[in-house]
Short mmCIF file of C-alpha atoms in Angstrom, two decimals:
data_model
loop_
_atom_site.label_atom_id
_atom_site.label_comp_id
_atom_site.label_asym_id
_atom_site.label_seq_id
_atom_site.Cartn_x
_atom_site.Cartn_y
_atom_site.Cartn_z
CA UNK C 276 -13.49 -45.33 -3.08
CA UNK C 277 -12.58 -41.73 -2.35
CA UNK C 278 -12.00 -40.86 1.42
CA UNK C 279 -14.74 -38.36 2.48
CA UNK C 280 -15.07 -36.21 5.58
CA UNK C 281 -18.41 -34.51 6.24
CA UNK C 282 -19.59 -35.24 2.88
CA UNK C 283 -16.50 -33.65 1.39
CA UNK C 284 -13.99 -35.67 -0.99
CA UNK C 285 -10.58 -35.57 0.67
CA UNK C 286 -8.66 -35.06 -2.51
CA UNK C 287 -8.44 -33.07 -5.62
CA UNK C 288 -10.21 -34.35 -8.46
CA UNK C 289 -10.02 -33.64 -12.33
CA UNK C 290 -13.16 -34.10 -14.86
CA UNK C 291 -12.81 -36.14 -17.92
CA UNK C 292 -13.26 -33.11 -20.08
CA UNK C 293 -10.53 -31.20 -18.17
CA UNK C 294 -8.32 -34.13 -18.33
CA UNK C 295 -8.70 -34.34 -22.03
CA UNK C 296 -7.87 -30.73 -22.38
CA UNK C 297 -4.73 -31.26 -20.29
CA UNK C 298 -3.54 -34.03 -22.43
CA UNK C 299 -4.08 -31.94 -25.51
CA UNK C 300 -2.13 -29.02 -24.29
CA UNK C 301 0.53 -31.25 -23.11
CA UNK C 302 0.99 -32.82 -26.50
CA UNK C 303 1.07 -29.37 -28.07
CA UNK C 304 3.93 -28.55 -25.61
CA UNK C 305 5.64 -31.97 -26.52
CA UNK C 306 4.90 -33.76 -23.19
CA UNK C 307 4.30 -37.19 -23.84
CA UNK C 308 4.94 -39.02 -20.64
CA UNK C 309 3.85 -38.45 -16.92
CA UNK C 310 1.23 -35.79 -18.09
CA UNK C 311 -0.02 -33.93 -15.18
CA UNK C 312 -1.04 -30.48 -14.24
CA UNK C 313 0.27 -28.71 -11.20
CA UNK C 314 -2.30 -27.00 -9.08
CA UNK C 315 -1.29 -24.24 -6.62
CA UNK C 316 -2.92 -21.42 -4.53
CA UNK C 317 -1.11 -18.13 -4.41
CA UNK C 318 -2.00 -14.87 -2.63
CA UNK C 319 -3.43 -12.37 -4.63
CA UNK C 320 -6.45 -12.00 -7.16
CA UNK C 321 -9.36 -9.88 -6.33
CA UNK C 322 -10.74 -11.98 -3.49
CA UNK C 323 -7.43 -12.78 -1.86
CA UNK C 324 -6.27 -16.12 -3.16
CA UNK C 325 -5.76 -17.14 -6.65
CA UNK C 326 -5.24 -20.61 -8.43
CA UNK C 327 -2.07 -21.38 -10.26
CA UNK C 328 -2.20 -24.06 -12.96
CA UNK C 329 0.79 -25.50 -14.78
CA UNK C 330 0.93 -28.35 -17.30
CA UNK C 331 3.92 -30.51 -16.62
CA UNK C 332 5.63 -33.76 -17.54
CA UNK C 333 8.06 -33.53 -14.39
CA UNK C 334 8.26 -36.02 -11.70
CA UNK C 335 6.31 -35.52 -8.56
CA UNK C 336 8.45 -34.60 -5.42
CA UNK C 337 6.68 -36.58 -2.89
CA UNK C 338 8.22 -34.59 0.04
CA UNK C 339 6.27 -31.51 -1.02
CA UNK C 340 3.66 -32.63 -3.25
CA UNK C 341 0.56 -34.77 -2.94
CA UNK C 342 -0.61 -36.34 -6.38
CA UNK C 343 -3.87 -38.07 -7.63
CA UNK C 344 -4.04 -39.73 -10.97
CA UNK C 345 -7.44 -39.55 -12.91
CA UNK C 346 -8.31 -39.96 -16.57
CA UNK C 347 -4.83 -40.58 -17.51
CA UNK C 348 -3.44 -37.32 -16.00
CA UNK C 349 -1.57 -36.68 -12.71
CA UNK C 350 -3.14 -33.75 -10.54
CA UNK C 351 -0.13 -32.66 -8.43
CA UNK C 352 -0.58 -30.40 -5.38
CA UNK C 353 1.89 -28.57 -3.42
CA UNK C 354 1.32 -29.49 0.10
CA UNK C 355 0.88 -26.00 1.58
CA UNK C 356 -1.88 -25.27 -1.11
CA UNK C 357 -3.49 -28.55 -0.34
CA UNK C 358 -5.73 -27.38 2.47
CA UNK C 359 -7.10 -24.74 0.27
CA UNK C 360 -8.01 -27.22 -2.35
CA UNK C 361 -9.33 -30.32 -0.45
CA UNK C 362 -12.33 -31.47 -2.37
CA UNK C 363 -11.93 -29.32 -5.30
CA UNK C 364 -12.70 -30.66 -9.01
CA UNK C 365 -11.03 -29.20 -11.87
CA UNK C 366 -13.42 -28.83 -14.87
CA UNK C 367 -13.21 -27.37 -18.18
CA UNK C 368 -16.01 -25.05 -19.58
CA UNK C 369 -15.67 -24.49 -23.48
CA UNK C 370 -17.83 -22.79 -26.02
CA UNK C 371 -17.92 -19.16 -26.80
CA UNK C 372 -18.95 -18.16 -23.32
CA UNK C 373 -16.85 -20.85 -21.73
CA UNK C 374 -14.32 -19.90 -18.86
CA UNK C 375 -11.78 -22.48 -19.75
CA UNK C 376 -10.41 -24.42 -16.82
CA UNK C 377 -12.74 -23.99 -13.78
CA UNK C 378 -12.09 -24.79 -10.14
CA UNK C 379 -15.27 -26.08 -8.11
CA UNK C 380 -13.95 -25.63 -4.71
CA UNK C 381 -16.08 -26.12 -1.85
CA UNK C 382 -13.74 -24.30 0.36
CA UNK C 383 -14.36 -21.00 -1.51
CA UNK C 384 -16.74 -18.65 0.61
CA UNK C 385 -16.52 -16.10 -2.29
CA UNK C 386 -15.30 -16.07 -5.47
CA UNK C 387 -14.47 -13.02 -7.84
CA UNK C 388 -16.23 -12.53 -11.20
CA UNK C 389 -13.70 -14.07 -13.32
CA UNK C 390 -13.53 -17.23 -11.04
CA UNK C 391 -9.79 -17.22 -10.74
CA UNK C 392 -9.65 -15.93 -7.30
CA UNK C 393 -11.42 -16.88 -4.24
CA UNK C 394 -11.46 -16.24 -0.47
CA UNK C 395 -11.95 -18.93 2.40
CA UNK K 54 3.67 1.50 23.25
CA UNK K 55 5.79 3.46 25.42
CA UNK K 56 7.11 6.72 24.45
CA UNK K 57 10.40 6.80 22.67
CA UNK K 58 12.42 9.90 22.60
CA UNK K 59 13.50 11.38 19.60
CA UNK K 60 17.39 11.40 19.66
CA UNK K 61 17.36 14.68 17.80
CA UNK K 62 16.02 17.18 20.20
CA UNK K 63 18.66 19.80 20.34
CA UNK K 64 17.15 23.24 20.96
CA UNK K 65 13.61 21.84 21.49
CA UNK K 66 11.76 22.87 24.53
CA UNK K 67 8.07 21.83 23.66
CA UNK K 68 7.06 18.44 22.75
CA UNK K 69 4.33 16.22 21.58
CA UNK K 70 3.41 12.72 21.38
CA UNK K 71 3.22 11.62 17.90
CA UNK K 72 2.55 7.73 17.11
CA UNK K 73 4.15 6.60 20.34
CA UNK K 74 7.16 8.80 19.96
CA UNK K 75 8.00 11.94 22.08
CA UNK K 76 8.82 14.50 19.24
CA UNK K 77 9.91 18.18 19.28
CA UNK K 78 7.01 20.31 18.68
CA UNK K 79 8.95 23.30 17.67
CA UNK K 80 12.63 23.82 17.59
CA UNK K 81 12.84 27.75 16.77
CA UNK K 82 9.42 28.95 15.59
CA UNK K 83 6.88 27.81 13.47
CA UNK K 84 6.72 30.33 10.77
CA UNK K 85 10.57 29.75 9.94
CA UNK K 86 10.44 26.14 10.15
CA UNK K 87 7.36 25.96 7.95
CA UNK K 88 9.15 28.44 5.50
CA UNK K 89 12.20 26.18 5.39
CA UNK K 90 10.43 23.17 4.78
CA UNK K 91 8.62 24.79 1.84
CA UNK K 92 10.84 27.30 0.25
CA UNK K 93 14.35 25.98 1.56
CA UNK K 94 15.33 22.69 3.30
CA UNK K 95 14.03 21.45 6.44
CA UNK K 96 15.19 18.46 8.40
CA UNK K 97 12.85 16.38 10.51
CA UNK K 98 13.06 13.03 12.60
CA UNK K 99 10.73 10.91 10.83
CA UNK K 100 11.78 7.69 12.60
CA UNK K 101 8.13 7.03 13.86
CA UNK K 102 7.49 6.07 10.23
CA UNK K 103 7.55 2.18 9.68
CA UNK K 104 10.20 0.53 7.85
CA UNK K 105 10.19 -3.22 6.87
CA UNK K 106 12.49 -5.23 4.87
CA UNK K 107 11.11 -8.11 2.75
CA UNK K 108 13.57 -10.82 1.79
CA UNK K 109 12.99 -13.24 -0.64
CA UNK K 110 12.58 -13.87 -4.50
CA UNK K 111 8.75 -13.25 -4.58
CA UNK K 112 8.67 -10.16 -2.59
CA UNK K 113 7.61 -7.73 -5.65
CA UNK K 114 5.60 -10.46 -7.25
CA UNK K 115 3.56 -10.90 -4.08
CA UNK K 116 3.02 -7.28 -3.66
CA UNK K 117 1.85 -6.74 -7.12
CA UNK K 118 -0.86 -9.35 -6.44
CA UNK K 119 -1.95 -7.68 -3.37
CA UNK K 120 -1.81 -3.84 -3.98
CA UNK K 121 -3.13 -1.21 -6.32
CA UNK K 122 0.01 -0.20 -8.25
CA UNK K 123 2.31 -2.05 -10.64
CA UNK K 124 5.45 -2.93 -8.62
CA UNK K 125 6.50 -5.98 -10.36
CA UNK K 126 8.87 -4.39 -12.86
CA UNK K 127 10.74 -2.15 -10.36
CA UNK K 128 14.50 -2.22 -11.10
CA UNK K 129 16.81 -1.98 -8.28
CA UNK K 130 16.68 1.44 -7.01
CA UNK K 131 13.16 2.28 -8.23
CA UNK K 132 10.02 2.46 -6.18
CA UNK K 133 6.63 3.02 -6.10
CA UNK K 134 3.58 4.07 -4.04
CA UNK K 135 0.99 1.39 -3.56
CA UNK K 136 -1.87 0.48 -1.50
CA UNK K 137 -2.70 -2.65 0.07
CA UNK K 138 -6.57 -3.18 0.28
CA UNK K 139 -9.02 -5.65 1.65
CA UNK K 140 -11.05 -7.77 -0.86
CA UNK K 141 -13.80 -5.03 -0.11
CA UNK K 142 -11.35 -2.48 -1.61
CA UNK K 143 -10.78 -0.88 1.67
CA UNK K 144 -7.50 0.67 2.77
CA UNK K 145 -5.22 -1.32 4.98
CA UNK K 146 -2.12 0.87 4.45
CA UNK K 147 -0.32 2.96 1.80
CA UNK K 148 3.08 1.72 1.39
CA UNK K 149 6.17 3.10 -0.27
CA UNK K 150 7.85 0.17 -2.05
CA UNK K 151 11.56 0.16 -2.88
CA UNK K 152 13.51 -2.37 -4.58
CA UNK K 153 16.94 -2.78 -3.22
CA UNK K 154 17.83 -5.68 -5.55
CA UNK K 155 18.36 -8.35 -2.78
CA UNK K 156 15.74 -7.08 -0.79
CA UNK K 157 12.67 -4.89 -0.67
CA UNK K 158 12.13 -1.88 1.65
CA UNK K 159 8.52 -1.11 2.69
CA UNK K 160 7.85 2.18 4.09
CA UNK K 161 4.54 1.90 6.39
CA UNK K 162 2.30 4.50 8.16
CA UNK K 163 3.59 5.00 11.69
CA UNK K 164 2.38 1.96 13.79
CA UNK K 165 1.21 -0.06 11.00
CA UNK K 166 4.03 -2.36 10.57
CA UNK K 167 2.65 -5.34 12.55
CA UNK K 168 -0.52 -5.02 10.55
CA UNK K 169 1.02 -4.90 7.15
CA UNK K 170 3.29 -7.91 8.00
CA UNK K 171 0.22 -9.91 9.37
CA UNK K 172 -1.71 -9.04 6.00
CA UNK K 173 1.25 -10.17 3.94
CA UNK K 174 1.82 -13.25 6.06
CA UNK K 175 -1.80 -14.27 5.59
CA UNK K 176 -1.28 -14.47 1.74
CA UNK K 177 2.15 -15.81 1.76
CA UNK K 178 1.45 -19.64 0.80
CA UNK K 179 4.20 -20.93 -1.31
CA UNK K 180 6.06 -17.67 -1.84
CA UNK K 181 9.73 -17.25 -0.73
CA UNK K 182 9.33 -14.17 1.36
CA UNK K 183 10.03 -13.07 4.69
CA UNK K 184 9.26 -9.66 6.12
CA UNK K 185 10.91 -8.15 9.23
CA UNK K 186 10.39 -5.02 11.03
CA UNK K 187 13.51 -2.80 10.94
CA UNK K 188 12.05 0.19 12.38
CA UNK K 189 13.70 0.00 15.74
CA UNK K 190 17.23 -0.68 14.42
CA UNK K 191 17.20 2.16 11.66
CA UNK K 192 16.72 5.93 12.04
CA UNK K 193 14.80 7.78 9.20
CA UNK K 194 15.22 11.51 8.67
CA UNK K 195 13.16 13.55 6.29
CA UNK K 196 14.68 16.37 4.18
CA UNK K 197 12.01 18.26 2.86
CA UNK K 198 11.95 21.40 0.52
CA UNK K 199 13.20 22.62 -2.94
CA UNK K 200 16.78 22.66 -1.59
CA UNK K 201 16.81 19.22 -0.31
CA UNK K 202 18.42 17.68 -3.39
CA UNK K 203 21.01 20.35 -3.50
CA UNK K 204 22.05 19.82 0.05
CA UNK K 205 22.64 16.06 -0.81
CA UNK K 206 24.60 16.72 -3.91
CA UNK K 207 21.71 15.19 -5.80
CA UNK K 208 20.28 16.26 -9.20
CA UNK K 209 16.78 17.97 -8.49
CA UNK K 210 15.14 16.06 -11.25
CA UNK K 211 11.27 15.86 -10.57
CA UNK K 212 10.04 12.29 -10.18
CA UNK K 213 6.38 11.36 -10.64
CA UNK K 214 4.33 11.72 -7.26
CA UNK K 215 3.61 7.87 -7.10
CA UNK K 216 7.36 6.97 -7.49
CA UNK K 217 10.41 6.71 -5.09
CA UNK K 218 13.95 6.37 -5.99
CA UNK K 219 16.99 5.33 -4.10
CA UNK K 220 20.58 5.27 -3.93
CA UNK K 221 23.30 4.95 -0.96
CA UNK K 222 25.35 7.96 -0.31
CA UNK K 223 27.86 9.03 2.29
CA UNK K 224 26.72 11.81 4.86
CA UNK K 225 29.08 12.69 7.77
CA UNK K 226 31.28 9.72 7.13
CA UNK K 227 28.24 7.33 7.39
CA UNK K 228 26.63 5.33 4.75
CA UNK K 229 22.94 6.52 4.29
CA UNK K 230 20.18 5.15 2.07
CA UNK K 231 18.47 8.15 0.45
CA UNK K 232 14.90 7.72 -0.77
CA UNK K 233 13.49 10.31 -2.64
CA UNK K 234 9.70 10.41 -2.29
CA UNK K 235 7.77 13.60 -3.17
CA UNK K 236 5.46 14.87 -0.27
CA UNK K 237 2.74 16.29 -2.54
CA UNK K 238 4.32 18.58 -4.81
CA UNK K 239 7.40 19.15 -2.63
CA UNK K 240 10.79 17.52 -2.84
CA UNK K 241 11.40 15.06 0.03
CA UNK K 242 14.25 12.57 0.97
CA UNK K 243 14.11 9.88 3.63
CA UNK K 244 17.52 9.42 4.80
CA UNK K 245 17.64 5.87 6.53
CA UNK K 246 20.77 5.12 8.63
CA UNK K 247 21.84 3.37 11.79
CA UNK K 248 20.62 5.17 14.71
CA UNK K 249 24.06 5.88 15.94
CA UNK K 250 24.92 7.67 12.77
CA UNK K 251 21.82 9.94 12.70
CA UNK K 252 22.95 12.62 15.20
CA UNK K 253 26.22 13.26 12.79
CA UNK K 254 24.15 13.30 9.63
CA UNK K 255 21.48 15.76 11.34
CA UNK K 256 24.46 18.14 12.49
CA UNK K 257 26.08 17.86 9.13
CA UNK K 258 22.82 18.90 7.07
CA UNK K 259 21.96 21.61 9.69
CA UNK K 260 25.72 23.01 9.14
CA UNK K 261 24.82 23.03 5.19
CA UNK K 262 21.98 25.01 5.82
CA UNK K 263 19.09 22.75 6.68
CA UNK K 264 16.38 24.00 9.37
CA UNK K 265 15.28 21.55 12.20
CA UNK K 266 11.47 21.25 11.64
CA UNK K 267 9.46 19.84 14.55
CA UNK K 268 6.23 18.02 14.67
CA UNK K 269 3.81 21.22 14.32
CA UNK K 270 5.37 22.73 11.25
CA UNK K 271 5.68 19.31 9.70
CA UNK K 272 1.77 18.51 10.29
CA UNK K 273 1.18 21.91 8.56
CA UNK K 274 3.17 20.85 5.56
CA UNK K 275 1.51 17.64 5.30
CA UNK K 276 -2.06 19.34 5.41
CA UNK K 277 -1.32 22.29 3.30
CA UNK K 278 0.11 20.04 0.68
CA UNK K 279 -2.88 17.47 0.73
CA UNK K 280 -1.25 14.38 2.23
CA UNK K 281 -3.56 12.23 3.96
CA UNK K 282 -2.53 10.45 7.01
CA UNK K 283 -3.42 6.90 8.44
CA UNK K 284 -6.07 7.38 11.13
CA UNK K 285 -7.71 10.57 10.02
CA UNK K 286 -7.74 10.14 6.21
CA UNK K 287 -6.63 6.54 5.57
CA UNK K 288 -7.72 3.07 6.88
CA UNK K 289 -10.43 0.55 6.48
CA UNK K 290 -13.26 3.04 6.48
CA UNK K 291 -12.14 4.36 3.13
CA UNK K 292 -11.29 3.22 -0.27
CA UNK K 293 -8.19 4.44 -2.34
CA UNK K 294 -10.52 6.45 -4.71
CA UNK K 295 -12.16 8.27 -1.99
CA UNK K 296 -8.81 9.08 -0.24
CA UNK K 297 -7.53 10.61 -3.46
CA UNK K 298 -4.75 8.00 -4.15
CA UNK K 299 -5.89 7.36 -7.61
CA UNK K 300 -2.35 8.27 -8.93
CA UNK K 301 -1.18 4.99 -7.05
CA UNK K 302 -3.79 2.87 -8.76
CA UNK K 303 -2.83 1.07 -11.91
CA UNK K 304 -6.26 -0.05 -13.54
CA UNK K 305 -4.62 -2.06 -16.31
CA UNK K 306 -1.89 -4.21 -14.46
CA UNK K 307 -4.61 -7.01 -13.45
CA UNK K 308 -5.88 -8.36 -10.46
CA UNK K 309 -4.89 -7.65 -6.78
CA UNK K 310 -6.84 -8.16 -3.68
CA UNK K 311 -9.69 -5.54 -3.92
CA UNK K 312 -9.26 -4.86 -7.61
CA UNK K 313 -12.69 -5.81 -8.55
CA UNK K 314 -14.23 -3.43 -6.21
CA UNK K 315 -11.89 -0.43 -7.03
CA UNK K 316 -12.49 -1.08 -10.73
CA UNK K 317 -16.25 -1.08 -10.41
CA UNK K 318 -16.24 2.08 -8.29
CA UNK K 319 -14.28 3.83 -11.14
CA UNK K 320 -16.09 2.39 -13.99
CA UNK K 321 -19.53 2.99 -12.84
CA UNK K 322 -18.63 6.42 -11.06
CA UNK K 323 -19.68 5.04 -7.69
CA UNK K 324 -17.31 6.94 -5.59
CA UNK K 325 -19.37 8.26 -2.61
CA UNK K 326 -17.15 10.97 -1.22
CA UNK K 327 -13.85 12.54 -1.87
CA UNK K 328 -10.93 13.94 0.15
CA UNK K 329 -10.60 17.61 -0.38
CA UNK K 330 -8.11 20.33 0.43
CA UNK K 331 -9.70 23.10 2.41
CA UNK K 332 -9.19 26.52 3.34
CA UNK K 333 -11.20 28.27 6.27
CA UNK K 334 -12.45 31.78 6.48
CA UNK K 335 -11.16 32.03 10.12
CA UNK K 336 -7.59 31.51 11.50
CA UNK K 337 -8.80 29.21 14.59
CA UNK K 338 -11.59 27.51 15.99
CA UNK K 339 -11.92 24.65 13.52
CA UNK K 340 -11.47 21.16 14.56
CA UNK K 341 -11.27 17.70 13.13
CA UNK K 342 -14.66 16.19 13.42
CA UNK K 343 -16.51 19.39 12.75
CA UNK K 344 -19.26 18.72 10.18
CA UNK K 345 -19.37 20.54 6.72
CA UNK K 346 -22.80 21.71 5.66
CA UNK K 347 -24.85 22.81 2.74
CA UNK K 348 -27.95 24.75 3.73
CA UNK K 349 -27.96 23.15 7.03
CA UNK K 350 -27.57 19.49 5.71
CA UNK K 351 -24.43 17.71 6.52
CA UNK K 352 -22.09 17.09 3.42
CA UNK K 353 -18.84 16.10 5.00
CA UNK K 354 -16.48 16.12 7.91
CA UNK K 355 -13.12 18.03 8.55
CA UNK K 356 -10.61 15.27 9.06
CA UNK K 357 -7.44 17.40 9.68
CA UNK K 358 -6.70 21.26 10.43
CA UNK K 359 -3.37 22.44 10.20
CA UNK K 360 -2.05 23.49 13.53
CA UNK K 361 -1.45 27.11 12.54
CA UNK K 362 -2.51 29.44 9.63
CA UNK K 363 0.18 30.05 7.10
CA UNK K 364 0.37 33.33 5.09
CA UNK K 365 -2.82 34.34 7.05
CA UNK K 366 -4.90 31.27 5.73
CA UNK K 367 -5.83 28.22 7.86
CA UNK K 368 -6.18 25.01 5.89
CA UNK K 369 -7.32 21.45 6.23
CA UNK K 370 -8.40 18.35 4.65
CA UNK K 371 -11.87 16.75 4.87
CA UNK K 372 -14.16 14.02 3.22
CA UNK K 373 -17.32 15.54 1.20
CA UNK K 374 -20.04 13.84 -0.54
CA UNK K 375 -19.35 13.53 -4.27
CA UNK K 376 -22.14 15.72 -5.30
CA UNK K 377 -20.91 18.54 -3.03
CA UNK K 378 -17.18 17.97 -3.83
CA UNK K 379 -16.70 20.82 -6.14
CA UNK K 380 -13.37 22.97 -6.16
CA UNK K 381 -14.38 26.65 -5.43
CA UNK K 382 -17.57 25.59 -3.45
CA UNK K 383 -18.13 27.18 0.05
CA UNK K 384 -19.44 24.98 2.83
CA UNK K 385 -20.64 26.00 6.30
CA UNK K 386 -18.95 24.67 9.30
CA UNK K 387 -21.09 23.02 12.10
CA UNK K 388 -19.35 24.37 15.14
CA UNK K 389 -18.86 28.12 13.66
CA UNK K 390 -21.72 30.10 12.94
CA UNK K 391 -20.01 32.93 10.86
CA UNK K 392 -17.18 30.78 9.39
CA UNK K 393 -17.05 28.84 6.06
CA UNK K 394 -14.65 26.41 4.32
CA UNK K 395 -13.87 26.68 0.76
CA UNK K 396 -12.92 23.38 -1.40
CA UNK K 397 -9.73 24.25 -2.85
CA UNK K 398 -8.91 21.04 -4.77
CA UNK K 399 -9.28 17.05 -4.68
CA UNK K 400 -6.38 16.02 -2.55
CA UNK K 401 -4.43 13.82 -5.04
CA UNK K 402 -0.93 13.40 -3.21
CA UNK K 403 0.16 10.81 -5.68
CA UNK K 404 -1.03 12.59 -8.74
CA UNK K 405 -4.15 12.09 -11.06
CA UNK K 406 -5.30 9.11 -12.65
CA UNK K 407 -2.61 7.14 -14.89
CA UNK K 408 -3.13 7.53 -18.62
#
């Protein structure tokens, strides 16, 4: 069972649909082992902070990164970014009006129109 | 902040306090100093301007994500004016960003160094970036006027008003970083050196024909050439489009903090007021803070007034509501019954909107 604090899940999660998309893009990039996604937060974007997403097959650096594995995909979060992402679920929104990868981040007090930038 | 004496005070008898510095107000006389800066070459101690040194691989990348202009592609020696804005699109400061290859120099408004460092630091999460204030350990002279380039042995090629260029040159036996940054439509070079070299550079340029320019004439140049200053015209009460900084806004480069608000203001024509250049029908008696009126209704506020009239005309800057901000329009002045202000133009110190 995931650790929770004040009802917030103390980890970063990935939905099954997002995990399938990560695997799909990883396969297209020729990544077959250690399929994962590196998630980070950078300064910038309309609201101050922006998400950075990279599909990877590289191993985890446990000194600087935290890792959660769900649905066969490693979600790797750089430790400095972790405080902005605790409780976040990475989902995928498809279809004609879909936004692609979507972050459901409980820490975000405000987000910009395109959803890639937020403030805490 | 304690007053700091300008080291370059030879010949000055009247001083003013500006931005925590004690500066010569006038070296010789206002008219000849103003004429030198606008038709010849004037030399001014601008050490009160802020200078930051940003070191690390991600300096330009972070600045590009946090400010209005495109700075990510600046090659070594190139620079651009860009505006740090809040997520509500309000001005934190206007920066001159100059890529020096192994580091980036940021020129800030006077006294804004720590605010800029704090703002960048707040959003430096994973980035390789260290920003330090090097204002006190350097001196910065401003060589202003159409003859400035010639005095430095440089080509007088005009660069876009939102651009900067830099190169290392030798003056009076000292290494100087010469940063060209136009002052409105006027040529200007910032000369950055170690403090102990500044007096020699100052004298070297005077010997070659530059005229020392005090704070009073420099204020008049700034106002007459439509350049806003942090405090009266720039700061969090204003957004870059109101302040005439549209030339330093890149609407196609992608996201930065405040981009959504700035883009919406532009797309939907929602800018509420504009900074305009004004000329007054009287040569004295007008003050910053005076209201501008149309048929007795306030439509704007005067923000800066030139210290003295030039060529018989007193000029100023002010914010005027969009509906009344029409070049050629005459507005009444709240404090003066028989005086008026004419709107000369929109203040656009970094040029018009990019194509």
